[in-house]
Amino acid sequence: MAELFRARGLPVHQVMRRLTALDDQQRFLNRINLLAIDNGAAVGVECKLNTTVEDVCTHLARPDHFKRNFPHFSDMQRFGTIAAMQFEEGIYVLGQSGETIALLNPPAFKPRVW
């Protein structure tokens, strides 16, 4: 995944899995399946086997939750990505390509920035 984003000009330096935010009583607030980070940007990746329109809408609404629940990343530009077969305008899309994954957006794609 890091190589795919580097090829698009986003030099990923860290990839974290299953980041979970809890409140003071240790109750679940939010989870990010994958988070790719470079010096000034964070790419949240939602991994889905079967993606619905509702899944996409939920993911698009998450940047507000992300900023509140993961404040140490709040000054970064945030991008959304779904690792699935469906495409929604404005977010990076990862899909299966043989034994690996591929970035499915065309090279001229411009992601939405939150």
PDB file of N, CA and C in Angstrom:
ATOM      1  N   MET A   1       0.815  -1.177   0.000  1.00  0.00           N
ATOM      2  CA  MET A   1       0.000   0.000   0.000  1.00  0.00           C
ATOM      3  C   MET A   1       0.868   1.252   0.000  1.00  0.00           C
ATOM      4  N   ALA A   2       1.934   1.262   0.786  1.00  0.00           N
ATOM      5  CA  ALA A   2       2.801   2.437   0.848  1.00  0.00           C
ATOM      6  C   ALA A   2       3.368   2.768  -0.530  1.00  0.00           C
ATOM      7  N   GLU A   3       3.780   1.759  -1.275  1.00  0.00           N
ATOM      8  CA  GLU A   3       4.323   1.991  -2.618  1.00  0.00           C
ATOM      9  C   GLU A   3       3.287   2.595  -3.552  1.00  0.00           C
ATOM     10  N   LEU A   4       2.031   2.167  -3.436  1.00  0.00           N
ATOM     11  CA  LEU A   4       0.972   2.711  -4.286  1.00  0.00           C
ATOM     12  C   LEU A   4       0.777   4.201  -4.041  1.00  0.00           C
ATOM     13  N   PHE A   5       0.765   4.609  -2.773  1.00  0.00           N
ATOM     14  CA  PHE A   5       0.588   6.021  -2.464  1.00  0.00           C
ATOM     15  C   PHE A   5       1.838   6.831  -2.803  1.00  0.00           C
ATOM     16  N   ARG A   6       3.022   6.257  -2.612  1.00  0.00           N
ATOM     17  CA  ARG A   6       4.256   6.956  -2.997  1.00  0.00           C
ATOM     18  C   ARG A   6       4.253   7.263  -4.488  1.00  0.00           C
ATOM     19  N   ALA A   7       3.762   6.325  -5.294  1.00  0.00           N
ATOM     20  CA  ALA A   7       3.692   6.534  -6.743  1.00  0.00           C
ATOM     21  C   ALA A   7       2.754   7.684  -7.110  1.00  0.00           C
ATOM     22  N   ARG A   8       1.842   8.042  -6.204  1.00  0.00           N
ATOM     23  CA  ARG A   8       0.913   9.158  -6.436  1.00  0.00           C
ATOM     24  C   ARG A   8       1.353  10.430  -5.724  1.00  0.00           C
ATOM     25  N   GLY A   9       2.591  10.454  -5.230  1.00  0.00           N
ATOM     26  CA  GLY A   9       3.120  11.664  -4.618  1.00  0.00           C
ATOM     27  C   GLY A   9       2.859  11.809  -3.136  1.00  0.00           C
ATOM     28  N   LEU A  10       2.408  10.748  -2.484  1.00  0.00           N
ATOM     29  CA  LEU A  10       2.167  10.787  -1.042  1.00  0.00           C
ATOM     30  C   LEU A  10       3.191   9.849  -0.386  1.00  0.00           C
ATOM     31  N   PRO A  11       4.312  10.411   0.092  1.00  0.00           N
ATOM     32  CA  PRO A  11       5.399   9.568   0.598  1.00  0.00           C
ATOM     33  C   PRO A  11       5.094   8.973   1.974  1.00  0.00           C
ATOM     34  N   VAL A  12       4.418   7.863   1.990  1.00  0.00           N
ATOM     35  CA  VAL A  12       4.020   7.201   3.238  1.00  0.00           C
ATOM     36  C   VAL A  12       5.262   6.732   4.002  1.00  0.00           C
ATOM     37  N   HIS A  13       5.303   7.092   5.291  1.00  0.00           N
ATOM     38  CA  HIS A  13       6.419   6.687   6.143  1.00  0.00           C
ATOM     39  C   HIS A  13       6.010   5.689   7.221  1.00  0.00           C
ATOM     40  N   GLN A  14       4.720   5.636   7.530  1.00  0.00           N
ATOM     41  CA  GLN A  14       4.236   4.702   8.540  1.00  0.00           C
ATOM     42  C   GLN A  14       2.897   4.137   8.098  1.00  0.00           C
ATOM     43  N   VAL A  15       2.678   2.861   8.418  1.00  0.00           N
ATOM     44  CA  VAL A  15       1.368   2.238   8.222  1.00  0.00           C
ATOM     45  C   VAL A  15       1.020   1.559   9.544  1.00  0.00           C
ATOM     46  N   MET A  16      -0.141   1.907  10.063  1.00  0.00           N
ATOM     47  CA  MET A  16      -0.596   1.337  11.329  1.00  0.00           C
ATOM     48  C   MET A  16      -1.890   0.575  11.097  1.00  0.00           C
ATOM     49  N   ARG A  17      -2.051  -0.532  11.793  1.00  0.00           N
ATOM     50  CA  ARG A  17      -3.251  -1.351  11.677  1.00  0.00           C
ATOM     51  C   ARG A  17      -4.111  -1.247  12.914  1.00  0.00           C
ATOM     52  N   ARG A  18      -5.424  -1.258  12.678  1.00  0.00           N
ATOM     53  CA  ARG A  18      -6.435  -1.343  13.726  1.00  0.00           C
ATOM     54  C   ARG A  18      -6.215  -0.344  14.862  1.00  0.00           C
ATOM     55  N   LEU A  19      -6.151   0.929  14.524  1.00  0.00           N
ATOM     56  CA  LEU A  19      -6.090   1.965  15.552  1.00  0.00           C
ATOM     57  C   LEU A  19      -7.470   2.083  16.178  1.00  0.00           C
ATOM     58  N   THR A  20      -7.513   2.032  17.492  1.00  0.00           N
ATOM     59  CA  THR A  20      -8.780   2.085  18.199  1.00  0.00           C
ATOM     60  C   THR A  20      -8.746   3.230  19.202  1.00  0.00           C
ATOM     61  N   ALA A  21      -9.811   4.034  19.198  1.00  0.00           N
ATOM     62  CA  ALA A  21      -9.955   5.111  20.176  1.00  0.00           C
ATOM     63  C   ALA A  21     -10.963   4.673  21.233  1.00  0.00           C
ATOM     64  N   LEU A  22     -10.599   4.878  22.510  1.00  0.00           N
ATOM     65  CA  LEU A  22     -11.462   4.543  23.640  1.00  0.00           C
ATOM     66  C   LEU A  22     -11.680   5.804  24.472  1.00  0.00           C
ATOM     67  N   ASP A  23     -12.817   5.886  25.134  1.00  0.00           N
ATOM     68  CA  ASP A  23     -13.048   7.021  26.029  1.00  0.00           C
ATOM     69  C   ASP A  23     -12.422   6.721  27.395  1.00  0.00           C
ATOM     70  N   ASP A  24     -12.611   7.607  28.356  1.00  0.00           N
ATOM     71  CA  ASP A  24     -11.990   7.439  29.676  1.00  0.00           C
ATOM     72  C   ASP A  24     -12.469   6.195  30.412  1.00  0.00           C
ATOM     73  N   GLN A  25     -13.656   5.705  30.060  1.00  0.00           N
ATOM     74  CA  GLN A  25     -14.191   4.481  30.670  1.00  0.00           C
ATOM     75  C   GLN A  25     -13.861   3.242  29.822  1.00  0.00           C
ATOM     76  N   GLN A  26     -12.951   3.407  28.868  1.00  0.00           N
ATOM     77  CA  GLN A  26     -12.501   2.326  27.998  1.00  0.00           C
ATOM     78  C   GLN A  26     -13.602   1.806  27.064  1.00  0.00           C
ATOM     79  N   ARG A  27     -14.573   2.663  26.753  1.00  0.00           N
ATOM     80  CA  ARG A  27     -15.614   2.300  25.786  1.00  0.00           C
ATOM     81  C   ARG A  27     -15.153   2.661  24.389  1.00  0.00           C
ATOM     82  N   PHE A  28     -15.500   1.822  23.432  1.00  0.00           N
ATOM     83  CA  PHE A  28     -15.125   1.997  22.036  1.00  0.00           C
ATOM     84  C   PHE A  28     -15.691   3.296  21.466  1.00  0.00           C
ATOM     85  N   LEU A  29     -14.859   4.092  20.806  1.00  0.00           N
ATOM     86  CA  LEU A  29     -15.295   5.306  20.126  1.00  0.00           C
ATOM     87  C   LEU A  29     -15.155   5.203  18.613  1.00  0.00           C
ATOM     88  N   ASN A  30     -14.015   4.688  18.160  1.00  0.00           N
ATOM     89  CA  ASN A  30     -13.729   4.678  16.729  1.00  0.00           C
ATOM     90  C   ASN A  30     -12.611   3.677  16.446  1.00  0.00           C
ATOM     91  N   ARG A  31     -12.621   3.149  15.215  1.00  0.00           N
ATOM     92  CA  ARG A  31     -11.536   2.255  14.785  1.00  0.00           C
ATOM     93  C   ARG A  31     -11.177   2.592  13.348  1.00  0.00           C
ATOM     94  N   ILE A  32      -9.884   2.561  13.067  1.00  0.00           N
ATOM     95  CA  ILE A  32      -9.384   2.732  11.705  1.00  0.00           C
ATOM     96  C   ILE A  32      -8.691   1.432  11.345  1.00  0.00           C
ATOM     97  N   ASN A  33      -9.131   0.806  10.229  1.00  0.00           N
ATOM     98  CA  ASN A  33      -8.527  -0.467   9.824  1.00  0.00           C
ATOM     99  C   ASN A  33      -7.038  -0.305   9.520  1.00  0.00           C
ATOM    100  N   LEU A  34      -6.704   0.666   8.675  1.00  0.00           N
ATOM    101  CA  LEU A  34      -5.312   0.973   8.349  1.00  0.00           C
ATOM    102  C   LEU A  34      -5.153   2.484   8.310  1.00  0.00           C
ATOM    103  N   LEU A  35      -3.999   2.971   8.755  1.00  0.00           N
ATOM    104  CA  LEU A  35      -3.701   4.394   8.668  1.00  0.00           C
ATOM    105  C   LEU A  35      -2.300   4.535   8.096  1.00  0.00           C
ATOM    106  N   ALA A  36      -2.214   5.185   6.940  1.00  0.00           N
ATOM    107  CA  ALA A  36      -0.930   5.460   6.298  1.00  0.00           C
ATOM    108  C   ALA A  36      -0.612   6.927   6.544  1.00  0.00           C
ATOM    109  N   ILE A  37       0.624   7.208   6.968  1.00  0.00           N
ATOM    110  CA  ILE A  37       0.997   8.568   7.356  1.00  0.00           C
ATOM    111  C   ILE A  37       2.277   8.980   6.647  1.00  0.00           C
ATOM    112  N   ASP A  38       2.291  10.246   6.184  1.00  0.00           N
ATOM    113  CA  ASP A  38       3.550  10.857   5.779  1.00  0.00           C
ATOM    114  C   ASP A  38       3.724  12.079   6.670  1.00  0.00           C
ATOM    115  N   ASN A  39       4.599  12.983   6.323  1.00  0.00           N
ATOM    116  CA  ASN A  39       4.891  14.120   7.204  1.00  0.00           C
ATOM    117  C   ASN A  39       3.702  15.039   7.445  1.00  0.00           C
ATOM    118  N   GLY A  40       2.795  15.179   6.479  1.00  0.00           N
ATOM    119  CA  GLY A  40       1.689  16.100   6.659  1.00  0.00           C
ATOM    120  C   GLY A  40       0.333  15.556   6.302  1.00  0.00           C
ATOM    121  N   ALA A  41       0.237  14.258   6.018  1.00  0.00           N
ATOM    122  CA  ALA A  41      -1.043  13.679   5.594  1.00  0.00           C
ATOM    123  C   ALA A  41      -1.280  12.324   6.248  1.00  0.00           C
ATOM    124  N   ALA A  42      -2.554  12.050   6.477  1.00  0.00           N
ATOM    125  CA  ALA A  42      -2.976  10.763   7.023  1.00  0.00           C
ATOM    126  C   ALA A  42      -4.034  10.191   6.091  1.00  0.00           C
ATOM    127  N   VAL A  43      -3.839   8.945   5.671  1.00  0.00           N
ATOM    128  CA  VAL A  43      -4.790   8.266   4.794  1.00  0.00           C
ATOM    129  C   VAL A  43      -5.432   7.145   5.590  1.00  0.00           C
ATOM    130  N   GLY A  44      -6.720   7.312   5.899  1.00  0.00           N
ATOM    131  CA  GLY A  44      -7.462   6.281   6.602  1.00  0.00           C
ATOM    132  C   GLY A  44      -8.043   5.298   5.609  1.00  0.00           C
ATOM    133  N   VAL A  45      -7.797   4.013   5.829  1.00  0.00           N
ATOM    134  CA  VAL A  45      -8.262   2.975   4.907  1.00  0.00           C
ATOM    135  C   VAL A  45      -9.313   2.118   5.601  1.00  0.00           C
ATOM    136  N   GLU A  46     -10.497   2.093   5.034  1.00  0.00           N
ATOM    137  CA  GLU A  46     -11.580   1.216   5.485  1.00  0.00           C
ATOM    138  C   GLU A  46     -11.526  -0.039   4.622  1.00  0.00           C
ATOM    139  N   CYS A  47     -11.369  -1.202   5.233  1.00  0.00           N
ATOM    140  CA  CYS A  47     -11.280  -2.469   4.506  1.00  0.00           C
ATOM    141  C   CYS A  47     -12.619  -3.191   4.596  1.00  0.00           C
ATOM    142  N   LYS A  48     -13.206  -3.472   3.450  1.00  0.00           N
ATOM    143  CA  LYS A  48     -14.511  -4.120   3.394  1.00  0.00           C
ATOM    144  C   LYS A  48     -14.486  -5.245   2.378  1.00  0.00           C
ATOM    145  N   LEU A  49     -15.133  -6.338   2.706  1.00  0.00           N
ATOM    146  CA  LEU A  49     -15.299  -7.418   1.748  1.00  0.00           C
ATOM    147  C   LEU A  49     -16.437  -7.076   0.794  1.00  0.00           C
ATOM    148  N   ASN A  50     -17.594  -6.759   1.321  1.00  0.00           N
ATOM    149  CA  ASN A  50     -18.757  -6.352   0.527  1.00  0.00           C
ATOM    150  C   ASN A  50     -19.133  -4.941   0.942  1.00  0.00           C
ATOM    151  N   THR A  51     -18.909  -3.981   0.079  1.00  0.00           N
ATOM    152  CA  THR A  51     -19.147  -2.583   0.398  1.00  0.00           C
ATOM    153  C   THR A  51     -20.497  -2.129  -0.127  1.00  0.00           C
ATOM    154  N   THR A  52     -21.238  -1.444   0.739  1.00  0.00           N
ATOM    155  CA  THR A  52     -22.526  -0.886   0.340  1.00  0.00           C
ATOM    156  C   THR A  52     -22.392   0.632   0.255  1.00  0.00           C
ATOM    157  N   VAL A  53     -23.381   1.284  -0.321  1.00  0.00           N
ATOM    158  CA  VAL A  53     -23.395   2.746  -0.379  1.00  0.00           C
ATOM    159  C   VAL A  53     -23.371   3.305   1.038  1.00  0.00           C
ATOM    160  N   GLU A  54     -24.075   2.661   1.956  1.00  0.00           N
ATOM    161  CA  GLU A  54     -24.079   3.107   3.354  1.00  0.00           C
ATOM    162  C   GLU A  54     -22.670   3.049   3.949  1.00  0.00           C
ATOM    163  N   ASP A  55     -21.895   2.003   3.614  1.00  0.00           N
ATOM    164  CA  ASP A  55     -20.513   1.908   4.090  1.00  0.00           C
ATOM    165  C   ASP A  55     -19.696   3.095   3.603  1.00  0.00           C
ATOM    166  N   VAL A  56     -19.873   3.458   2.350  1.00  0.00           N
ATOM    167  CA  VAL A  56     -19.134   4.579   1.777  1.00  0.00           C
ATOM    168  C   VAL A  56     -19.536   5.871   2.468  1.00  0.00           C
ATOM    169  N   CYS A  57     -20.832   6.089   2.654  1.00  0.00           N
ATOM    170  CA  CYS A  57     -21.317   7.307   3.317  1.00  0.00           C
ATOM    171  C   CYS A  57     -20.794   7.387   4.742  1.00  0.00           C
ATOM    172  N   THR A  58     -20.776   6.272   5.443  1.00  0.00           N
ATOM    173  CA  THR A  58     -20.260   6.239   6.814  1.00  0.00           C
ATOM    174  C   THR A  58     -18.783   6.613   6.820  1.00  0.00           C
ATOM    175  N   HIS A  59     -18.028   6.053   5.882  1.00  0.00           N
ATOM    176  CA  HIS A  59     -16.595   6.346   5.811  1.00  0.00           C
ATOM    177  C   HIS A  59     -16.354   7.820   5.488  1.00  0.00           C
ATOM    178  N   LEU A  60     -17.163   8.388   4.611  1.00  0.00           N
ATOM    179  CA  LEU A  60     -17.005   9.799   4.253  1.00  0.00           C
ATOM    180  C   LEU A  60     -17.313  10.720   5.429  1.00  0.00           C
ATOM    181  N   ALA A  61     -18.132  10.266   6.364  1.00  0.00           N
ATOM    182  CA  ALA A  61     -18.474  11.077   7.547  1.00  0.00           C
ATOM    183  C   ALA A  61     -17.429  10.950   8.652  1.00  0.00           C
ATOM    184  N   ARG A  62     -16.519  10.013   8.543  1.00  0.00           N
ATOM    185  CA  ARG A  62     -15.558   9.750   9.610  1.00  0.00           C
ATOM    186  C   ARG A  62     -14.495  10.813   9.845  1.00  0.00           C
ATOM    187  N   PRO A  63     -14.140  11.662   8.877  1.00  0.00           N
ATOM    188  CA  PRO A  63     -13.076  12.630   9.183  1.00  0.00           C
ATOM    189  C   PRO A  63     -13.359  13.474  10.416  1.00  0.00           C
ATOM    190  N   ASP A  64     -14.619  13.819  10.666  1.00  0.00           N
ATOM    191  CA  ASP A  64     -14.939  14.586  11.874  1.00  0.00           C
ATOM    192  C   ASP A  64     -14.664  13.759  13.125  1.00  0.00           C
ATOM    193  N   HIS A  65     -15.030  12.482  13.097  1.00  0.00           N
ATOM    194  CA  HIS A  65     -14.768  11.594  14.234  1.00  0.00           C
ATOM    195  C   HIS A  65     -13.268  11.378  14.394  1.00  0.00           C
ATOM    196  N   PHE A  66     -12.582  11.235  13.269  1.00  0.00           N
ATOM    197  CA  PHE A  66     -11.141  11.012  13.283  1.00  0.00           C
ATOM    198  C   PHE A  66     -10.437  12.153  14.007  1.00  0.00           C
ATOM    199  N   LYS A  67     -10.770  13.376  13.641  1.00  0.00           N
ATOM    200  CA  LYS A  67     -10.125  14.545  14.240  1.00  0.00           C
ATOM    201  C   LYS A  67     -10.381  14.606  15.749  1.00  0.00           C
ATOM    202  N   ARG A  68     -11.594  14.281  16.156  1.00  0.00           N
ATOM    203  CA  ARG A  68     -11.959  14.320  17.577  1.00  0.00           C
ATOM    204  C   ARG A  68     -11.335  13.146  18.351  1.00  0.00           C
ATOM    205  N   ASN A  69     -11.351  11.952  17.762  1.00  0.00           N
ATOM    206  CA  ASN A  69     -10.914  10.752  18.485  1.00  0.00           C
ATOM    207  C   ASN A  69      -9.415  10.463  18.380  1.00  0.00           C
ATOM    208  N   PHE A  70      -8.751  11.043  17.388  1.00  0.00           N
ATOM    209  CA  PHE A  70      -7.311  10.867  17.205  1.00  0.00           C
ATOM    210  C   PHE A  70      -6.674  12.253  17.062  1.00  0.00           C
ATOM    211  N   PRO A  71      -6.737  13.093  18.113  1.00  0.00           N
ATOM    212  CA  PRO A  71      -6.321  14.499  18.003  1.00  0.00           C
ATOM    213  C   PRO A  71      -4.855  14.704  17.625  1.00  0.00           C
ATOM    214  N   HIS A  72      -3.980  13.735  17.901  1.00  0.00           N
ATOM    215  CA  HIS A  72      -2.565  13.907  17.573  1.00  0.00           C
ATOM    216  C   HIS A  72      -2.329  13.912  16.057  1.00  0.00           C
ATOM    217  N   PHE A  73      -3.346  13.541  15.254  1.00  0.00           N
ATOM    218  CA  PHE A  73      -3.240  13.614  13.798  1.00  0.00           C
ATOM    219  C   PHE A  73      -4.062  14.776  13.231  1.00  0.00           C
ATOM    220  N   SER A  74      -4.644  15.624  14.075  1.00  0.00           N
ATOM    221  CA  SER A  74      -5.635  16.604  13.621  1.00  0.00           C
ATOM    222  C   SER A  74      -5.078  17.710  12.723  1.00  0.00           C
ATOM    223  N   ASP A  75      -3.764  18.041  12.806  1.00  0.00           N
ATOM    224  CA  ASP A  75      -3.255  19.087  11.899  1.00  0.00           C
ATOM    225  C   ASP A  75      -2.871  18.540  10.540  1.00  0.00           C
ATOM    226  N   MET A  76      -3.008  17.264  10.314  1.00  0.00           N
ATOM    227  CA  MET A  76      -2.660  16.668   9.018  1.00  0.00           C
ATOM    228  C   MET A  76      -3.826  16.763   8.038  1.00  0.00           C
ATOM    229  N   GLN A  77      -3.484  16.824   6.767  1.00  0.00           N
ATOM    230  CA  GLN A  77      -4.517  16.647   5.754  1.00  0.00           C
ATOM    231  C   GLN A  77      -4.986  15.205   5.888  1.00  0.00           C
ATOM    232  N   ARG A  78      -6.281  14.991   5.732  1.00  0.00           N
ATOM    233  CA  ARG A  78      -6.818  13.637   5.876  1.00  0.00           C
ATOM    234  C   ARG A  78      -7.470  13.210   4.577  1.00  0.00           C
ATOM    235  N   PHE A  79      -7.145  11.997   4.148  1.00  0.00           N
ATOM    236  CA  PHE A  79      -7.709  11.420   2.941  1.00  0.00           C
ATOM    237  C   PHE A  79      -8.420  10.132   3.306  1.00  0.00           C
ATOM    238  N   GLY A  80      -9.489   9.836   2.600  1.00  0.00           N
ATOM    239  CA  GLY A  80     -10.217   8.595   2.836  1.00  0.00           C
ATOM    240  C   GLY A  80      -9.960   7.594   1.730  1.00  0.00           C
ATOM    241  N   THR A  81      -9.895   6.325   2.093  1.00  0.00           N
ATOM    242  CA  THR A  81      -9.685   5.241   1.141  1.00  0.00           C
ATOM    243  C   THR A  81     -10.530   4.054   1.568  1.00  0.00           C
ATOM    244  N   ILE A  82     -11.097   3.373   0.590  1.00  0.00           N
ATOM    245  CA  ILE A  82     -11.804   2.129   0.868  1.00  0.00           C
ATOM    246  C   ILE A  82     -11.143   1.019   0.066  1.00  0.00           C
ATOM    247  N   ALA A  83     -10.755  -0.038   0.743  1.00  0.00           N
ATOM    248  CA  ALA A  83     -10.201  -1.210   0.076  1.00  0.00           C
ATOM    249  C   ALA A  83     -11.379  -2.124  -0.248  1.00  0.00           C
ATOM    250  N   ALA A  84     -11.923  -1.951  -1.449  1.00  0.00           N
ATOM    251  CA  ALA A  84     -13.110  -2.695  -1.867  1.00  0.00           C
ATOM    252  C   ALA A  84     -13.241  -2.607  -3.376  1.00  0.00           C
ATOM    253  N   MET A  85     -14.308  -3.169  -3.901  1.00  0.00           N
ATOM    254  CA  MET A  85     -14.509  -3.176  -5.337  1.00  0.00           C
ATOM    255  C   MET A  85     -15.351  -2.000  -5.835  1.00  0.00           C
ATOM    256  N   GLN A  86     -16.075  -1.331  -4.952  1.00  0.00           N
ATOM    257  CA  GLN A  86     -16.918  -0.223  -5.380  1.00  0.00           C
ATOM    258  C   GLN A  86     -16.153   1.085  -5.311  1.00  0.00           C
ATOM    259  N   PHE A  87     -16.543   2.015  -6.144  1.00  0.00           N
ATOM    260  CA  PHE A  87     -15.890   3.309  -6.223  1.00  0.00           C
ATOM    261  C   PHE A  87     -16.854   4.416  -5.814  1.00  0.00           C
ATOM    262  N   GLU A  88     -16.381   5.333  -5.016  1.00  0.00           N
ATOM    263  CA  GLU A  88     -17.149   6.524  -4.652  1.00  0.00           C
ATOM    264  C   GLU A  88     -16.261   7.724  -4.951  1.00  0.00           C
ATOM    265  N   GLU A  89     -16.801   8.704  -5.647  1.00  0.00           N
ATOM    266  CA  GLU A  89     -16.013   9.864  -6.060  1.00  0.00           C
ATOM    267  C   GLU A  89     -15.383  10.557  -4.853  1.00  0.00           C
ATOM    268  N   GLY A  90     -14.110  10.903  -4.957  1.00  0.00           N
ATOM    269  CA  GLY A  90     -13.427  11.678  -3.938  1.00  0.00           C
ATOM    270  C   GLY A  90     -12.529  10.896  -3.013  1.00  0.00           C
ATOM    271  N   ILE A  91     -12.554   9.574  -3.059  1.00  0.00           N
ATOM    272  CA  ILE A  91     -11.696   8.793  -2.171  1.00  0.00           C
ATOM    273  C   ILE A  91     -10.852   7.821  -2.987  1.00  0.00           C
ATOM    274  N   TYR A  92      -9.690   7.503  -2.457  1.00  0.00           N
ATOM    275  CA  TYR A  92      -8.852   6.484  -3.085  1.00  0.00           C
ATOM    276  C   TYR A  92      -9.543   5.134  -2.963  1.00  0.00           C
ATOM    277  N   VAL A  93      -9.395   4.292  -3.990  1.00  0.00           N
ATOM    278  CA  VAL A  93      -9.993   2.962  -3.967  1.00  0.00           C
ATOM    279  C   VAL A  93      -8.901   1.933  -4.205  1.00  0.00           C
ATOM    280  N   LEU A  94      -8.786   0.965  -3.285  1.00  0.00           N
ATOM    281  CA  LEU A  94      -7.869  -0.159  -3.425  1.00  0.00           C
ATOM    282  C   LEU A  94      -8.683  -1.387  -3.796  1.00  0.00           C
ATOM    283  N   GLY A  95      -8.183  -2.166  -4.725  1.00  0.00           N
ATOM    284  CA  GLY A  95      -8.873  -3.385  -5.120  1.00  0.00           C
ATOM    285  C   GLY A  95      -7.890  -4.519  -5.306  1.00  0.00           C
ATOM    286  N   GLN A  96      -8.416  -5.717  -5.302  1.00  0.00           N
ATOM    287  CA  GLN A  96      -7.566  -6.892  -5.466  1.00  0.00           C
ATOM    288  C   GLN A  96      -7.057  -6.972  -6.888  1.00  0.00           C
ATOM    289  N   SER A  97      -5.781  -7.304  -7.022  1.00  0.00           N
ATOM    290  CA  SER A  97      -5.139  -7.491  -8.320  1.00  0.00           C
ATOM    291  C   SER A  97      -4.266  -8.732  -8.197  1.00  0.00           C
ATOM    292  N   GLY A  98      -4.834  -9.890  -8.529  1.00  0.00           N
ATOM    293  CA  GLY A  98      -4.104 -11.143  -8.343  1.00  0.00           C
ATOM    294  C   GLY A  98      -3.879 -11.404  -6.875  1.00  0.00           C
ATOM    295  N   GLU A  99      -2.633 -11.595  -6.493  1.00  0.00           N
ATOM    296  CA  GLU A  99      -2.284 -11.881  -5.105  1.00  0.00           C
ATOM    297  C   GLU A  99      -2.019 -10.613  -4.294  1.00  0.00           C
ATOM    298  N   THR A 100      -2.067  -9.454  -4.935  1.00  0.00           N
ATOM    299  CA  THR A 100      -1.770  -8.202  -4.241  1.00  0.00           C
ATOM    300  C   THR A 100      -2.954  -7.248  -4.383  1.00  0.00           C
ATOM    301  N   ILE A 101      -2.729  -6.006  -3.989  1.00  0.00           N
ATOM    302  CA  ILE A 101      -3.760  -4.983  -4.163  1.00  0.00           C
ATOM    303  C   ILE A 101      -3.256  -3.934  -5.141  1.00  0.00           C
ATOM    304  N   ALA A 102      -4.188  -3.196  -5.738  1.00  0.00           N
ATOM    305  CA  ALA A 102      -3.834  -2.137  -6.671  1.00  0.00           C
ATOM    306  C   ALA A 102      -4.676  -0.907  -6.358  1.00  0.00           C
ATOM    307  N   LEU A 103      -4.127   0.267  -6.639  1.00  0.00           N
ATOM    308  CA  LEU A 103      -4.874   1.511  -6.518  1.00  0.00           C
ATOM    309  C   LEU A 103      -5.673   1.650  -7.808  1.00  0.00           C
ATOM    310  N   LEU A 104      -7.011   1.672  -7.707  1.00  0.00           N
ATOM    311  CA  LEU A 104      -7.879   1.610  -8.877  1.00  0.00           C
ATOM    312  C   LEU A 104      -8.199   2.963  -9.499  1.00  0.00           C
ATOM    313  N   ASN A 105      -7.938   4.051  -8.792  1.00  0.00           N
ATOM    314  CA  ASN A 105      -8.214   5.366  -9.353  1.00  0.00           C
ATOM    315  C   ASN A 105      -7.253   5.655 -10.507  1.00  0.00           C
ATOM    316  N   PRO A 106      -7.730   6.370 -11.533  1.00  0.00           N
ATOM    317  CA  PRO A 106      -6.839   6.726 -12.642  1.00  0.00           C
ATOM    318  C   PRO A 106      -5.742   7.689 -12.170  1.00  0.00           C
ATOM    319  N   PRO A 107      -4.612   7.760 -12.870  1.00  0.00           N
ATOM    320  CA  PRO A 107      -3.505   8.628 -12.444  1.00  0.00           C
ATOM    321  C   PRO A 107      -3.891  10.100 -12.278  1.00  0.00           C
ATOM    322  N   ALA A 108      -4.857  10.579 -13.031  1.00  0.00           N
ATOM    323  CA  ALA A 108      -5.273  11.995 -12.935  1.00  0.00           C
ATOM    324  C   ALA A 108      -6.257  12.252 -11.785  1.00  0.00           C
ATOM    325  N   PHE A 109      -6.623  11.220 -11.024  1.00  0.00           N
ATOM    326  CA  PHE A 109      -7.587  11.342  -9.934  1.00  0.00           C
ATOM    327  C   PHE A 109      -7.127  12.363  -8.905  1.00  0.00           C
ATOM    328  N   LYS A 110      -8.042  13.216  -8.467  1.00  0.00           N
ATOM    329  CA  LYS A 110      -7.774  14.202  -7.410  1.00  0.00           C
ATOM    330  C   LYS A 110      -8.651  13.855  -6.218  1.00  0.00           C
ATOM    331  N   PRO A 111      -8.063  13.427  -5.092  1.00  0.00           N
ATOM    332  CA  PRO A 111      -8.886  13.050  -3.933  1.00  0.00           C
ATOM    333  C   PRO A 111      -9.489  14.255  -3.243  1.00  0.00           C
ATOM    334  N   ARG A 112     -10.595  14.019  -2.568  1.00  0.00           N
ATOM    335  CA  ARG A 112     -11.210  15.040  -1.728  1.00  0.00           C
ATOM    336  C   ARG A 112     -10.342  15.185  -0.478  1.00  0.00           C
ATOM    337  N   VAL A 113     -10.105  16.387  -0.033  1.00  0.00           N
ATOM    338  CA  VAL A 113      -9.347  16.659   1.186  1.00  0.00           C
ATOM    339  C   VAL A 113     -10.324  17.171   2.225  1.00  0.00           C
ATOM    340  N   TRP A 114     -10.263  16.615   3.452  1.00  0.00           N
ATOM    341  CA  TRP A 114     -11.156  17.063   4.523  1.00  0.00           C
ATOM    342  C   TRP A 114     -10.424  18.021   5.412  1.00  0.00           C
TER     343      TRP A 114
END
